Amino acid sequence: MKKVILVALSAAFFSTSVFAANFSPKQLRLSAPSKVAYNFDSKILEIPVTVSGMNAGVIFCVYTKNKGASIGKIQNGYLGWHYVNKIDTAMYISPLTDLAVGKSNIMWNGRGKLGAIVPADDYTYYLWAYDNKNPKVYASRYMTSIMHNEGKQIHIQELDTKGLPLANPLVTMQHAFNGNKAKWSIGSDPYDSSYVETCNVRVITNWSFDRSICPSPKDFSSVFVSGGLSRSIGKAKGVWKMKWVPNGSAIVDVNWGTNGFAGISVAYNPFGGPEADENNVYWFDNNYYGYNDNLPAAIFYTFDLNDGSLVRKFDVTSWWARPDDYKAGGQLNGGPNGFSLRNGKLIMGSHTSCLTQLVDPYVENDKDFIVWANQNGDYYFDHNFDPTSKMKWVCNDFLTPPFTTSFDADDNGFVSGAVYDLGAVSFGFEGPDGTGIANLAFAGETASRKFYVNYVDYGSPFDGIYTDNQGSIPKDVNPKQAIVPGFMYIAHDSIKGTIGMQIGVEEAEPQAFTVNQNTPNPFNPSTTINFTLAKAGKVTVDIFNVSGQRIETLVNTTMNAGAHSVTWNASNQSAGVYFYTVKSGNDARTMKMTLIK
């Protein structure tokens, strides 16, 4: 009997340990030469690519390199859909191509989008990839946004309050099940609801909106919330700074702005923002729901992060307010209603408009605020493009699909926006200059609502795409439930390099130099680093802490060409994020890893 009891206890422990595992997603990684020589002679160029982790759908793009100043400001394309402001632009974009794990070749005939040979020059090439074969996996079973249309309700923080990479990205969102805001760290047990921390932020009298939220980059115990007083009061819409009270009610920070508020006395829609960096808080005043639809409104506000004072504002009403659309039966104003920050610039968009934009809040000249814009004409995120549309090509129309509910960018500037009412499509996809590329789907996608598509992309073990779970209803959920629970993960990676005539064969990066993600990761206390050398030579493998200090050298010797591995035992180190750099000749790559204890 005693033996039976022990066996039963052992089985119970095993079962518990299986379901209590922390989230550790399988990563998708691309590796390709950083420099590729090509004569632009119409011969086929083959770029060797190594895919690790899983099979992937890959898009290959060729862009001009360092030509932004000569390109200047240009608006062209059908209906003038594309505007660029002194940035490099797309020359060629491939269809989505399936590549298997292992070595493959990306082939290009040197021709541009219109079929002509591109001029001999240096170009930037990109490889963007995602897992389009495997089902989405739970990052959290209990983090669920109520996002339908308005605002940016999902915020993923990648850096800590000192600007260093977080070991675990921090997610803040409007929570579906109790109407509160919620915080949660990616990497915790997806099936343990105790990791989700909530807070009631609707604590202001007559507050009618409280959709969008982001943490303060300098103090995660504070959050900025976009909201407004009731329309009957007709004033005070903007951003509040509030102290986050775990599993309680937030407290207004009366020392910021005017009694915790930064905004304007008369505004019509509080959904535009907020977003914050180390200096500023960003917010938009717009009127896209037409509460006074004869009043054009699209003003971008910058408030000081520390005291809430007004720093600057940009008027982009001429982009977002469209009298011709209003006359044709659409709306005068189209947003934007939400934006995401990446590399110091903001992606802006709205479900009420065909327009997406990248803006630079730090420009000296207001005329350079818009970096690029994509609007009706390229059939991506477009409204009323169907030949049977009653309001042909009306952009500002919040009653016409596709409905795009969020926009975000990866570290190379590729933009995704969740899309629904286009059938089994998950998201629309744009290049670093706003060029519409494709409508893409996750594996097993259905013609359901899609609320958000967000990136984690800073070299962490959690890099990838995070999205909602509307397309697959768990067995324990009522199919009629409006919001399906689940914060889901899909593997993703993107890399870039240079193609050019002046890159001699001897200068090109060795095709076989690769560095893989350490395994296991996270780890305790040992992990293995695998890498491949194209040729024999001096090799170093160094370990760095998050402050950039080298704490250990694992390899400093000459090695032969081929595959190698080295193990790091970190038993004498504290838990946290570390980086390893593998260097061989002119080749080097740095990767991130996480030690847990």
Coordinates of C-alpha atoms in Angstrom, one line a residue:
M1 CA 0.0 0.0 0.0
K2 CA 2.8 2.4 0.9
K3 CA 4.5 1.7 -2.4
V4 CA 1.2 2.4 -4.3
I5 CA 0.8 5.7 -2.4
L6 CA 4.4 6.7 -3.4
V7 CA 3.8 5.9 -7.0
A8 CA 0.6 8.0 -6.9
L9 CA 2.3 10.9 -5.3
S10 CA 5.1 10.7 -7.9
A11 CA 2.6 10.7 -10.7
A12 CA 0.8 13.7 -9.2
F13 CA 4.1 15.6 -8.9
F14 CA 5.0 14.8 -12.5
S15 CA 1.6 16.0 -13.7
T16 CA 1.9 19.2 -11.7
S17 CA 5.4 19.9 -13.0
V18 CA 4.4 19.4 -16.6
F19 CA 1.6 22.0 -16.4
A20 CA 3.6 24.4 -14.2
A21 CA 6.3 25.0 -16.8
N22 CA 7.3 28.6 -17.6
F23 CA 6.7 29.8 -21.1
S24 CA 9.9 29.2 -23.2
P25 CA 9.0 29.5 -26.9
K26 CA 10.8 27.8 -29.7
Q27 CA 12.6 30.5 -31.7
L28 CA 12.8 31.0 -35.4
R29 CA 16.2 32.2 -36.6
L30 CA 17.5 33.3 -40.0
S31 CA 21.2 33.5 -40.9
A32 CA 22.6 34.9 -44.2
P33 CA 25.6 36.8 -45.4
S34 CA 25.7 40.5 -44.4
K35 CA 27.5 41.3 -47.7
V36 CA 26.6 39.8 -51.1
A37 CA 28.5 40.6 -54.3
Y38 CA 26.4 41.0 -57.5
N39 CA 27.2 42.4 -61.0
F40 CA 23.6 43.4 -61.9
D41 CA 24.0 41.6 -65.2
S42 CA 20.6 39.8 -65.2
K43 CA 22.1 36.6 -64.0
I44 CA 20.5 34.8 -61.1
L45 CA 21.9 35.9 -57.7
E46 CA 21.7 33.1 -55.0
I47 CA 21.8 34.3 -51.4
P48 CA 22.5 31.4 -49.0
V49 CA 20.1 31.3 -46.1
T50 CA 20.0 29.1 -43.0
V51 CA 16.7 28.6 -41.2
S52 CA 16.7 27.2 -37.7
G53 CA 14.0 26.3 -35.2
M54 CA 11.2 25.6 -37.7
N55 CA 10.1 25.9 -41.3
A56 CA 9.2 29.4 -42.2
G57 CA 7.4 31.7 -44.7
V58 CA 10.0 34.2 -45.9
I59 CA 9.7 37.4 -47.8
F60 CA 12.8 38.9 -49.5
C61 CA 13.0 42.6 -50.1
V62 CA 15.5 44.9 -51.8
Y63 CA 15.7 48.5 -50.8
T64 CA 17.8 51.5 -51.9
K65 CA 20.7 52.2 -49.5
N66 CA 21.6 55.6 -48.2
K67 CA 19.6 57.3 -51.0
G68 CA 17.0 59.1 -48.8
A69 CA 18.3 62.6 -49.3
S70 CA 18.3 62.2 -53.1
I71 CA 14.8 60.6 -53.1
G72 CA 13.4 63.5 -51.2
K73 CA 9.7 63.9 -50.7
I74 CA 7.6 61.9 -53.2
Q75 CA 3.9 61.0 -53.4
N76 CA 3.0 58.6 -56.2
G77 CA 1.2 55.3 -57.0
Y78 CA -2.4 54.7 -57.9
L79 CA -4.5 57.5 -56.3
G80 CA -1.3 58.8 -54.8
W81 CA -1.3 56.0 -52.2
H82 CA 2.4 56.2 -51.2
Y83 CA 4.3 59.1 -49.6
V84 CA 7.9 59.0 -48.6
N85 CA 10.0 61.7 -47.0
K86 CA 13.7 61.4 -47.6
I87 CA 14.0 57.7 -46.8
D88 CA 15.1 54.6 -48.7
T89 CA 12.4 52.8 -50.7
A90 CA 11.6 49.4 -52.0
M91 CA 13.0 48.2 -55.4
Y92 CA 11.9 44.6 -55.2
I93 CA 9.6 42.5 -53.0
S94 CA 9.2 38.7 -53.4
P95 CA 6.1 36.7 -52.8
L96 CA 6.0 34.7 -49.5
T97 CA 8.3 31.7 -50.0
D98 CA 8.3 28.6 -47.8
L99 CA 11.8 27.6 -46.6
A100 CA 12.6 24.4 -44.6
V101 CA 14.9 24.1 -41.7
G102 CA 18.4 24.0 -42.9
K103 CA 20.3 25.6 -45.7
S104 CA 18.4 27.1 -48.7
N105 CA 19.0 29.8 -51.3
I106 CA 17.0 33.0 -52.0
M107 CA 17.2 33.8 -55.7
W108 CA 16.9 37.2 -57.4
N109 CA 17.3 38.1 -61.0
G110 CA 18.3 41.7 -60.3
R111 CA 15.0 43.1 -61.6
G112 CA 12.8 45.6 -59.8
K113 CA 9.1 45.7 -59.2
L114 CA 8.4 46.8 -62.8
G115 CA 10.6 44.1 -64.3
A116 CA 13.6 46.3 -65.3
I117 CA 17.2 45.6 -64.2
V118 CA 17.9 47.8 -61.2
P119 CA 20.9 50.2 -61.6
A120 CA 24.2 48.9 -60.3
D121 CA 24.6 50.2 -56.8
D122 CA 24.6 49.2 -53.2
Y123 CA 21.2 48.0 -51.9
T124 CA 19.9 46.9 -48.5
Y125 CA 18.2 43.5 -48.6
Y126 CA 15.9 42.2 -45.9
L127 CA 14.6 38.7 -45.1
W128 CA 11.4 38.7 -43.0
A129 CA 10.1 35.4 -41.7
Y130 CA 7.4 34.0 -39.6
D131 CA 6.1 30.5 -38.7
N132 CA 3.1 30.0 -41.0
K133 CA 2.9 26.2 -40.5
N134 CA 2.5 25.6 -36.8
P135 CA -0.5 26.5 -34.6
K136 CA -0.3 29.5 -32.3
V137 CA 0.8 28.6 -28.7
Y138 CA -0.3 30.1 -25.4
A139 CA 2.0 32.6 -23.9
S140 CA -0.8 33.3 -21.4
R141 CA -4.2 31.6 -21.1
Y142 CA -5.5 34.5 -19.0
M143 CA -4.3 37.8 -20.6
T144 CA -7.0 38.9 -22.9
S145 CA -7.7 42.4 -24.3
I146 CA -11.1 43.7 -24.9
M147 CA -9.8 45.5 -28.0
H148 CA -12.3 45.8 -30.7
N149 CA -11.6 49.0 -32.5
E150 CA -10.5 51.9 -30.4
G151 CA -7.0 52.8 -29.3
K152 CA -3.9 50.8 -28.5
Q153 CA -4.8 48.6 -25.6
I154 CA -1.8 46.3 -25.8
H155 CA 1.6 47.6 -24.7
I156 CA 4.8 45.5 -24.5
Q157 CA 7.7 47.0 -22.7
E158 CA 11.1 45.6 -23.8
L159 CA 13.5 47.9 -21.8
D160 CA 13.8 48.4 -18.1
T161 CA 13.7 51.8 -16.3
K162 CA 17.4 52.3 -17.1
G163 CA 17.0 51.6 -20.8
L164 CA 18.5 48.1 -20.6
P165 CA 16.8 45.0 -22.0
L166 CA 14.3 43.3 -19.7
A167 CA 14.8 39.7 -18.9
N168 CA 11.1 39.3 -19.4
P169 CA 9.0 41.7 -21.5
L170 CA 6.2 43.4 -19.6
V171 CA 2.7 43.4 -21.1
T172 CA 0.1 45.9 -20.1
M173 CA -3.4 45.8 -21.5
Q174 CA -7.1 46.5 -21.1
H175 CA -8.2 43.2 -19.5
A176 CA -11.3 41.5 -20.8
F177 CA -12.8 39.6 -17.9
N178 CA -13.1 42.3 -15.2
G179 CA -12.8 45.6 -17.2
N180 CA -9.5 46.4 -15.3
K181 CA -6.1 46.9 -16.7
A182 CA -3.7 44.0 -16.4
K183 CA 0.0 43.4 -16.2
W184 CA 1.9 40.3 -16.8
S185 CA 5.5 39.2 -17.7
I186 CA 6.1 37.1 -20.7
G187 CA 7.8 33.9 -19.7
S188 CA 5.7 33.0 -16.6
D189 CA 3.5 30.0 -16.5
P190 CA 0.8 30.4 -19.2
Y191 CA -1.7 28.4 -17.2
D192 CA -1.3 30.1 -13.9
S193 CA -3.7 33.1 -13.5
S194 CA -1.9 34.3 -10.3
Y195 CA 0.8 35.8 -12.5
V196 CA -1.8 38.3 -13.9
E197 CA -1.9 41.5 -11.9
T198 CA -4.9 43.8 -12.3
C199 CA -5.7 47.4 -11.4
N200 CA -8.8 49.5 -11.7
V201 CA -7.8 52.8 -13.3
R202 CA -11.3 54.2 -13.9
V203 CA -11.4 56.2 -10.7
I204 CA -12.1 59.7 -12.0
T205 CA -15.7 61.1 -11.6
N206 CA -17.5 61.3 -15.0
W207 CA -14.7 59.5 -16.8
S208 CA -16.3 58.0 -19.9
F209 CA -13.3 56.5 -21.7
D210 CA -10.2 54.7 -20.4
R211 CA -9.1 52.5 -23.3
S212 CA -5.4 52.9 -23.9
I213 CA -2.5 52.5 -21.5
C214 CA 1.2 52.3 -21.3
P215 CA 3.7 52.1 -18.3
S216 CA 6.0 55.0 -17.6
P217 CA 9.4 54.0 -19.0
K218 CA 11.1 55.4 -15.9
D219 CA 8.8 54.0 -13.3
F220 CA 6.8 50.8 -14.0
S221 CA 4.7 51.5 -10.9
S222 CA 3.2 54.4 -12.8
V223 CA 1.0 54.3 -16.0
F224 CA -0.2 56.8 -18.5
V225 CA -3.9 56.3 -19.5
S226 CA -5.7 58.0 -22.3
G227 CA -9.2 59.0 -21.4
G228 CA -11.8 61.7 -21.3
L229 CA -14.7 63.1 -19.2
S230 CA -18.2 62.5 -20.4
R231 CA -19.3 64.2 -23.6
S232 CA -21.9 66.1 -21.7
I233 CA -19.1 67.9 -19.9
G234 CA -17.3 68.5 -23.2
K235 CA -13.8 69.1 -21.9
A236 CA -10.7 67.6 -20.4
K237 CA -9.6 64.8 -22.7
G238 CA -6.0 63.7 -22.8
V239 CA -3.6 61.7 -20.6
W240 CA -3.6 60.9 -16.9
K241 CA -0.7 59.7 -15.0
M242 CA -1.7 57.2 -12.3
K243 CA 0.1 55.1 -9.7
W244 CA -0.5 51.4 -10.3
V245 CA -1.9 49.6 -7.3
P246 CA -1.6 45.9 -7.7
N247 CA -5.0 44.2 -7.6
G248 CA -6.5 47.5 -6.3
S249 CA -7.5 50.9 -7.6
A250 CA -5.1 53.3 -9.2
I251 CA -4.2 56.6 -7.6
V252 CA -4.0 59.8 -9.7
D253 CA -0.5 61.3 -9.6
V254 CA -1.5 64.9 -8.8
N255 CA 2.2 66.0 -9.1
W256 CA 2.2 65.4 -12.8
G257 CA 0.6 67.9 -15.3
T258 CA -2.5 69.6 -13.8
N259 CA -3.6 67.4 -10.9
G260 CA -2.4 64.3 -12.8
F261 CA -3.8 65.4 -16.2
A262 CA -2.2 66.6 -19.4
G263 CA -4.4 67.5 -22.4
I264 CA -6.6 70.2 -23.8
S265 CA -9.9 71.8 -22.6
V266 CA -11.9 70.8 -25.6
A267 CA -11.4 67.5 -27.5
Y268 CA -13.6 65.0 -29.1
N269 CA -11.9 61.6 -29.0
P270 CA -9.5 60.3 -26.3
F271 CA -8.5 57.1 -28.1
G272 CA -5.3 58.4 -29.7
G273 CA -2.5 57.0 -27.5
P274 CA -0.9 57.2 -25.2
E275 CA 2.7 56.1 -25.9
A276 CA 5.8 57.1 -24.0
D277 CA 9.6 57.1 -24.4
E278 CA 12.3 58.2 -22.0
N279 CA 11.5 61.9 -22.7
N280 CA 7.9 62.3 -23.8
V281 CA 4.3 61.1 -23.6
Y282 CA 2.4 61.1 -26.9
W283 CA -1.3 61.6 -27.4
F284 CA -3.7 62.4 -30.3
D285 CA -6.8 64.6 -30.4
N286 CA -9.1 63.5 -33.2
N287 CA -12.7 63.4 -34.0
Y288 CA -13.1 60.2 -36.0
Y289 CA -16.5 59.1 -34.6
G290 CA -18.1 62.3 -35.7
Y291 CA -19.4 63.8 -32.5
N292 CA -18.9 67.1 -34.3
D293 CA -18.2 65.8 -37.8
N294 CA -18.1 69.2 -39.4
L295 CA -15.0 70.0 -37.3
P296 CA -11.7 68.7 -38.8
A297 CA -9.4 67.4 -36.1
A298 CA -6.1 65.6 -36.1
I299 CA -3.5 67.1 -33.7
F300 CA -0.5 65.1 -32.3
Y301 CA 0.6 66.2 -28.8
T302 CA 3.9 65.7 -27.0
F303 CA 3.9 66.2 -23.3
D304 CA 7.0 66.1 -21.0
L305 CA 7.3 62.7 -19.4
N306 CA 8.5 64.2 -16.1
D307 CA 6.1 67.1 -15.4
G308 CA 3.3 66.8 -18.0
S309 CA 3.9 70.2 -19.6
L310 CA 3.1 70.6 -23.3
V311 CA 6.3 70.3 -25.3
R312 CA 5.1 70.4 -28.9
K313 CA 2.2 69.6 -31.2
F314 CA 1.9 68.7 -34.9
D315 CA -1.1 69.4 -37.0
V316 CA -1.8 66.6 -39.5
T317 CA -5.4 67.4 -40.1
S318 CA -4.8 67.7 -43.8
W319 CA -3.9 63.9 -43.8
W320 CA -6.6 62.6 -41.6
A321 CA -9.6 64.9 -42.3
R322 CA -11.1 64.4 -45.7
P323 CA -14.0 66.7 -46.8
D324 CA -14.5 64.8 -50.0
D325 CA -15.0 61.6 -48.1
Y326 CA -17.6 63.3 -45.9
K327 CA -19.5 64.6 -49.0
A328 CA -19.4 61.1 -50.5
G329 CA -21.1 59.6 -47.4
G330 CA -18.1 58.7 -45.3
Q331 CA -16.7 60.5 -42.3
L332 CA -14.8 63.8 -42.3
N333 CA -12.2 62.5 -39.8
G334 CA -10.4 59.2 -39.7
G335 CA -8.2 59.1 -36.7
P336 CA -5.6 58.0 -35.9
N337 CA -6.8 56.1 -32.8
G338 CA -3.6 54.3 -31.7
F339 CA 0.1 54.1 -32.3
S340 CA 3.2 52.1 -31.4
L341 CA 6.7 53.2 -30.7
R342 CA 9.7 51.6 -32.3
N343 CA 13.3 53.0 -32.6
G344 CA 12.2 56.5 -31.8
K345 CA 9.4 56.7 -34.3
L346 CA 5.6 56.0 -34.1
I347 CA 3.4 53.8 -36.3
M348 CA -0.1 55.4 -36.5
G349 CA -3.3 53.9 -37.9
S350 CA -7.0 53.5 -37.3
H351 CA -9.9 51.1 -38.1
T352 CA -11.8 54.2 -39.3
S353 CA -9.4 55.0 -42.1
C354 CA -7.3 53.5 -44.9
L355 CA -4.3 55.6 -43.8
T356 CA -1.2 54.3 -41.9
Q357 CA 1.8 56.5 -41.2
L358 CA 5.2 56.5 -39.6
V359 CA 6.1 59.8 -37.8
D360 CA 9.2 61.2 -36.2
P361 CA 8.3 63.3 -33.1
Y362 CA 11.9 64.6 -32.7
V363 CA 12.2 66.4 -36.1
E364 CA 13.2 70.0 -36.1
N365 CA 11.0 70.9 -39.0
D366 CA 7.3 70.2 -38.7
K367 CA 7.1 69.4 -42.4
D368 CA 9.3 66.4 -41.8
F369 CA 7.0 64.9 -39.1
I370 CA 5.5 62.4 -41.6
V371 CA 8.2 59.9 -42.6
W372 CA 6.0 57.8 -44.8
A373 CA 2.3 57.3 -45.5
N374 CA 0.2 54.5 -47.1
Q375 CA -3.4 55.2 -48.0
N376 CA -6.0 54.0 -50.5
G377 CA -4.6 52.7 -53.8
D378 CA -2.4 49.7 -53.1
Y379 CA -5.2 47.4 -51.9
Y380 CA -3.6 46.9 -48.4
F381 CA -5.5 48.3 -45.5
D382 CA -7.7 50.0 -48.1
H383 CA -11.3 50.9 -47.8
N384 CA -14.1 50.7 -50.5
F385 CA -11.8 49.2 -53.1
D386 CA -14.3 46.6 -54.2
P387 CA -15.8 47.5 -57.6
T388 CA -19.3 47.2 -56.1
S389 CA -18.6 49.7 -53.3
K390 CA -21.2 52.4 -53.1
M391 CA -18.6 54.9 -51.9
K392 CA -15.8 54.0 -54.3
W393 CA -12.3 54.6 -52.7
V394 CA -13.7 56.6 -49.7
C395 CA -10.9 56.3 -47.1
N396 CA -12.6 57.5 -43.9
D397 CA -15.3 55.0 -43.4
F398 CA -15.5 53.0 -40.1
L399 CA -18.4 50.9 -41.4
T400 CA -16.5 49.3 -44.2
P401 CA -14.0 46.4 -43.9
P402 CA -11.2 45.5 -43.7
F403 CA -11.2 46.5 -40.0
T404 CA -7.7 47.1 -38.8
T405 CA -7.4 47.2 -35.0
S406 CA -3.7 47.7 -34.2
F407 CA -0.4 48.4 -35.8
D408 CA 3.1 47.5 -34.6
A409 CA 6.6 47.2 -36.1
D410 CA 9.5 44.8 -35.7
D411 CA 13.1 46.1 -35.1
N412 CA 13.7 46.4 -38.9
G413 CA 10.7 48.5 -39.4
F414 CA 8.3 46.0 -41.0
V415 CA 4.7 47.0 -40.0
S416 CA 1.8 44.6 -39.2
G417 CA -1.8 45.4 -38.5
A418 CA -4.4 43.0 -37.4
V419 CA -7.1 42.6 -40.1
Y420 CA -10.5 41.0 -40.2
D421 CA -13.4 40.7 -42.6
L422 CA -11.1 39.7 -45.4
G423 CA -11.7 36.0 -44.8
A424 CA -9.0 33.8 -43.3
V425 CA -6.4 36.6 -43.1
S426 CA -4.6 37.5 -39.8
F427 CA -2.7 40.7 -40.6
G428 CA -1.7 43.2 -43.3
F429 CA 2.0 43.7 -43.8
E430 CA 4.0 46.8 -44.9
G431 CA 7.7 47.4 -45.5
P432 CA 10.0 49.8 -43.8
D433 CA 8.9 52.6 -46.2
G434 CA 5.2 51.8 -45.9
T435 CA 5.0 49.8 -49.1
G436 CA 2.1 47.4 -48.9
I437 CA 3.4 43.8 -49.2
A438 CA 0.8 41.2 -48.4
N439 CA -2.1 40.0 -46.4
L440 CA -0.8 37.1 -44.4
A441 CA -2.4 34.4 -42.2
F442 CA -1.3 32.4 -39.2
A443 CA -1.7 28.6 -39.4
G444 CA -5.2 27.5 -38.9
E445 CA -6.6 31.0 -39.2
T446 CA -10.4 31.5 -39.7
A447 CA -12.5 34.3 -40.9
S448 CA -12.9 35.6 -37.3
R449 CA -12.1 38.9 -35.6
K450 CA -8.5 39.8 -35.0
F451 CA -7.7 42.3 -32.3
Y452 CA -3.9 42.8 -32.3
V453 CA -0.6 41.7 -33.7
N454 CA 2.4 42.9 -31.6
Y455 CA 6.1 42.2 -31.9
V456 CA 8.8 41.4 -29.3
D457 CA 12.0 41.9 -31.1
Y458 CA 15.1 42.8 -29.1
G459 CA 17.2 39.7 -29.0
S460 CA 15.3 38.1 -26.1
P461 CA 14.3 34.4 -25.7
F462 CA 10.7 35.6 -26.2
D463 CA 11.2 37.3 -29.5
G464 CA 8.2 36.7 -31.8
I465 CA 4.7 37.8 -32.8
Y466 CA 2.0 38.0 -30.1
T467 CA -1.6 38.0 -31.0
D468 CA -5.1 37.3 -29.8
N469 CA -6.9 33.9 -29.8
Q470 CA -10.1 34.8 -31.7
G471 CA -9.4 32.3 -34.5
S472 CA -9.3 29.2 -32.3
I473 CA -11.8 28.7 -29.4
P474 CA -10.6 26.5 -26.5
K475 CA -12.9 23.6 -25.6
D476 CA -13.7 25.2 -22.2
V477 CA -15.0 28.4 -23.7
N478 CA -18.5 29.2 -24.8
P479 CA -18.4 29.7 -28.6
K480 CA -20.9 32.6 -28.2
Q481 CA -18.5 34.4 -25.9
A482 CA -17.6 37.8 -27.4
I483 CA -13.9 37.7 -26.4
V484 CA -12.0 34.5 -26.6
P485 CA -9.2 34.3 -23.9
G486 CA -5.6 33.8 -24.8
F487 CA -2.4 35.8 -25.5
M488 CA -0.8 33.7 -28.3
Y489 CA 2.8 33.4 -29.7
I490 CA 4.1 32.8 -33.2
A491 CA 7.8 32.6 -34.1
H492 CA 9.3 35.5 -36.2
D493 CA 12.7 36.8 -37.3
S494 CA 14.0 39.4 -39.7
I495 CA 17.5 40.3 -40.8
K496 CA 19.2 42.5 -43.3
G497 CA 22.4 42.8 -45.3
T498 CA 23.9 44.6 -48.3
I499 CA 24.0 43.7 -52.0
G500 CA 26.5 45.6 -54.2
M501 CA 29.1 45.5 -57.0
Q502 CA 31.9 46.9 -54.9
I503 CA 31.8 44.0 -52.5
G504 CA 34.6 41.8 -53.6
V505 CA 34.4 38.1 -53.1
E506 CA 37.1 38.3 -50.5
E507 CA 35.2 40.9 -48.7
A508 CA 31.9 39.1 -48.5
E509 CA 30.9 37.6 -45.2
P510 CA 31.6 33.8 -45.2
Q511 CA 28.5 32.0 -46.1
A512 CA 28.8 29.4 -43.4
F513 CA 29.4 31.6 -40.3
T514 CA 26.4 31.1 -38.1
V515 CA 25.7 31.5 -34.4
N516 CA 22.7 29.7 -33.0
Q517 CA 20.6 30.5 -29.9
N518 CA 22.0 28.9 -26.9
T519 CA 20.2 25.8 -25.6
P520 CA 18.6 25.5 -23.2
N521 CA 17.4 29.0 -22.8
P522 CA 16.4 30.1 -20.2
F523 CA 18.9 27.9 -18.3
N524 CA 20.2 27.0 -14.9
P525 CA 23.1 26.7 -14.5
S526 CA 24.6 25.5 -17.8
T527 CA 23.9 26.2 -21.4
T528 CA 25.5 25.3 -24.7
I529 CA 26.5 27.8 -27.5
N530 CA 26.7 26.3 -31.0
F531 CA 28.3 28.0 -33.9
T532 CA 29.7 27.3 -37.4
L533 CA 32.9 28.7 -38.9
A534 CA 33.4 29.1 -42.7
K535 CA 37.2 28.9 -42.4
A536 CA 39.9 28.2 -39.8
G537 CA 41.0 31.2 -37.8
K538 CA 41.1 32.9 -34.4
V539 CA 37.9 32.6 -32.5
T540 CA 36.6 34.3 -29.3
V541 CA 33.4 33.6 -27.3
D542 CA 32.8 36.2 -24.7
I543 CA 30.0 36.6 -22.1
F544 CA 28.7 40.1 -21.1
N545 CA 26.3 41.2 -18.5
V546 CA 23.4 43.7 -19.2
S547 CA 25.8 46.6 -18.4
G548 CA 28.0 45.6 -21.3
Q549 CA 30.8 44.4 -19.0
R550 CA 32.7 41.3 -20.2
I551 CA 32.5 38.8 -17.3
E552 CA 34.0 35.7 -18.9
T553 CA 35.8 34.5 -22.0
L554 CA 34.9 30.9 -22.9
V555 CA 37.0 30.6 -26.1
N556 CA 40.2 32.4 -27.2
T557 CA 42.0 30.2 -29.6
T558 CA 42.3 29.1 -33.3
M559 CA 39.7 26.7 -34.6
N560 CA 39.1 24.8 -37.8
A561 CA 36.2 25.4 -40.2
G562 CA 33.0 23.7 -39.3
A563 CA 30.6 23.2 -36.4
H564 CA 31.6 23.9 -32.8
S565 CA 30.0 24.1 -29.4
V566 CA 31.0 25.5 -26.0
T567 CA 29.3 25.2 -22.6
W568 CA 29.0 28.0 -20.1
N569 CA 28.4 27.1 -16.5
A570 CA 26.9 30.2 -14.8
S571 CA 26.6 28.7 -11.3
N572 CA 28.6 31.6 -9.8
Q573 CA 26.5 34.2 -11.6
S574 CA 23.2 35.9 -10.5
A575 CA 20.0 35.3 -12.3
G576 CA 19.3 37.7 -15.1
V577 CA 20.0 38.5 -18.8
Y578 CA 23.4 37.9 -20.4
F579 CA 24.8 38.3 -23.9
Y580 CA 27.4 36.1 -25.7
T581 CA 29.4 37.3 -28.7
V582 CA 31.1 34.8 -31.1
K583 CA 33.8 36.5 -33.2
S584 CA 35.9 35.0 -36.0
G585 CA 38.0 37.4 -38.1
N586 CA 35.6 40.1 -39.4
D587 CA 32.5 38.0 -38.5
A588 CA 30.7 38.5 -35.2
R589 CA 27.3 37.9 -33.8
T590 CA 25.8 38.7 -30.4
M591 CA 22.9 36.8 -28.9
K592 CA 20.9 37.1 -25.7
M593 CA 20.3 34.5 -23.0
T594 CA 18.6 34.3 -19.6
L595 CA 19.9 32.6 -16.5
I596 CA 17.2 31.6 -14.0
K597 CA 17.6 30.4 -10.4

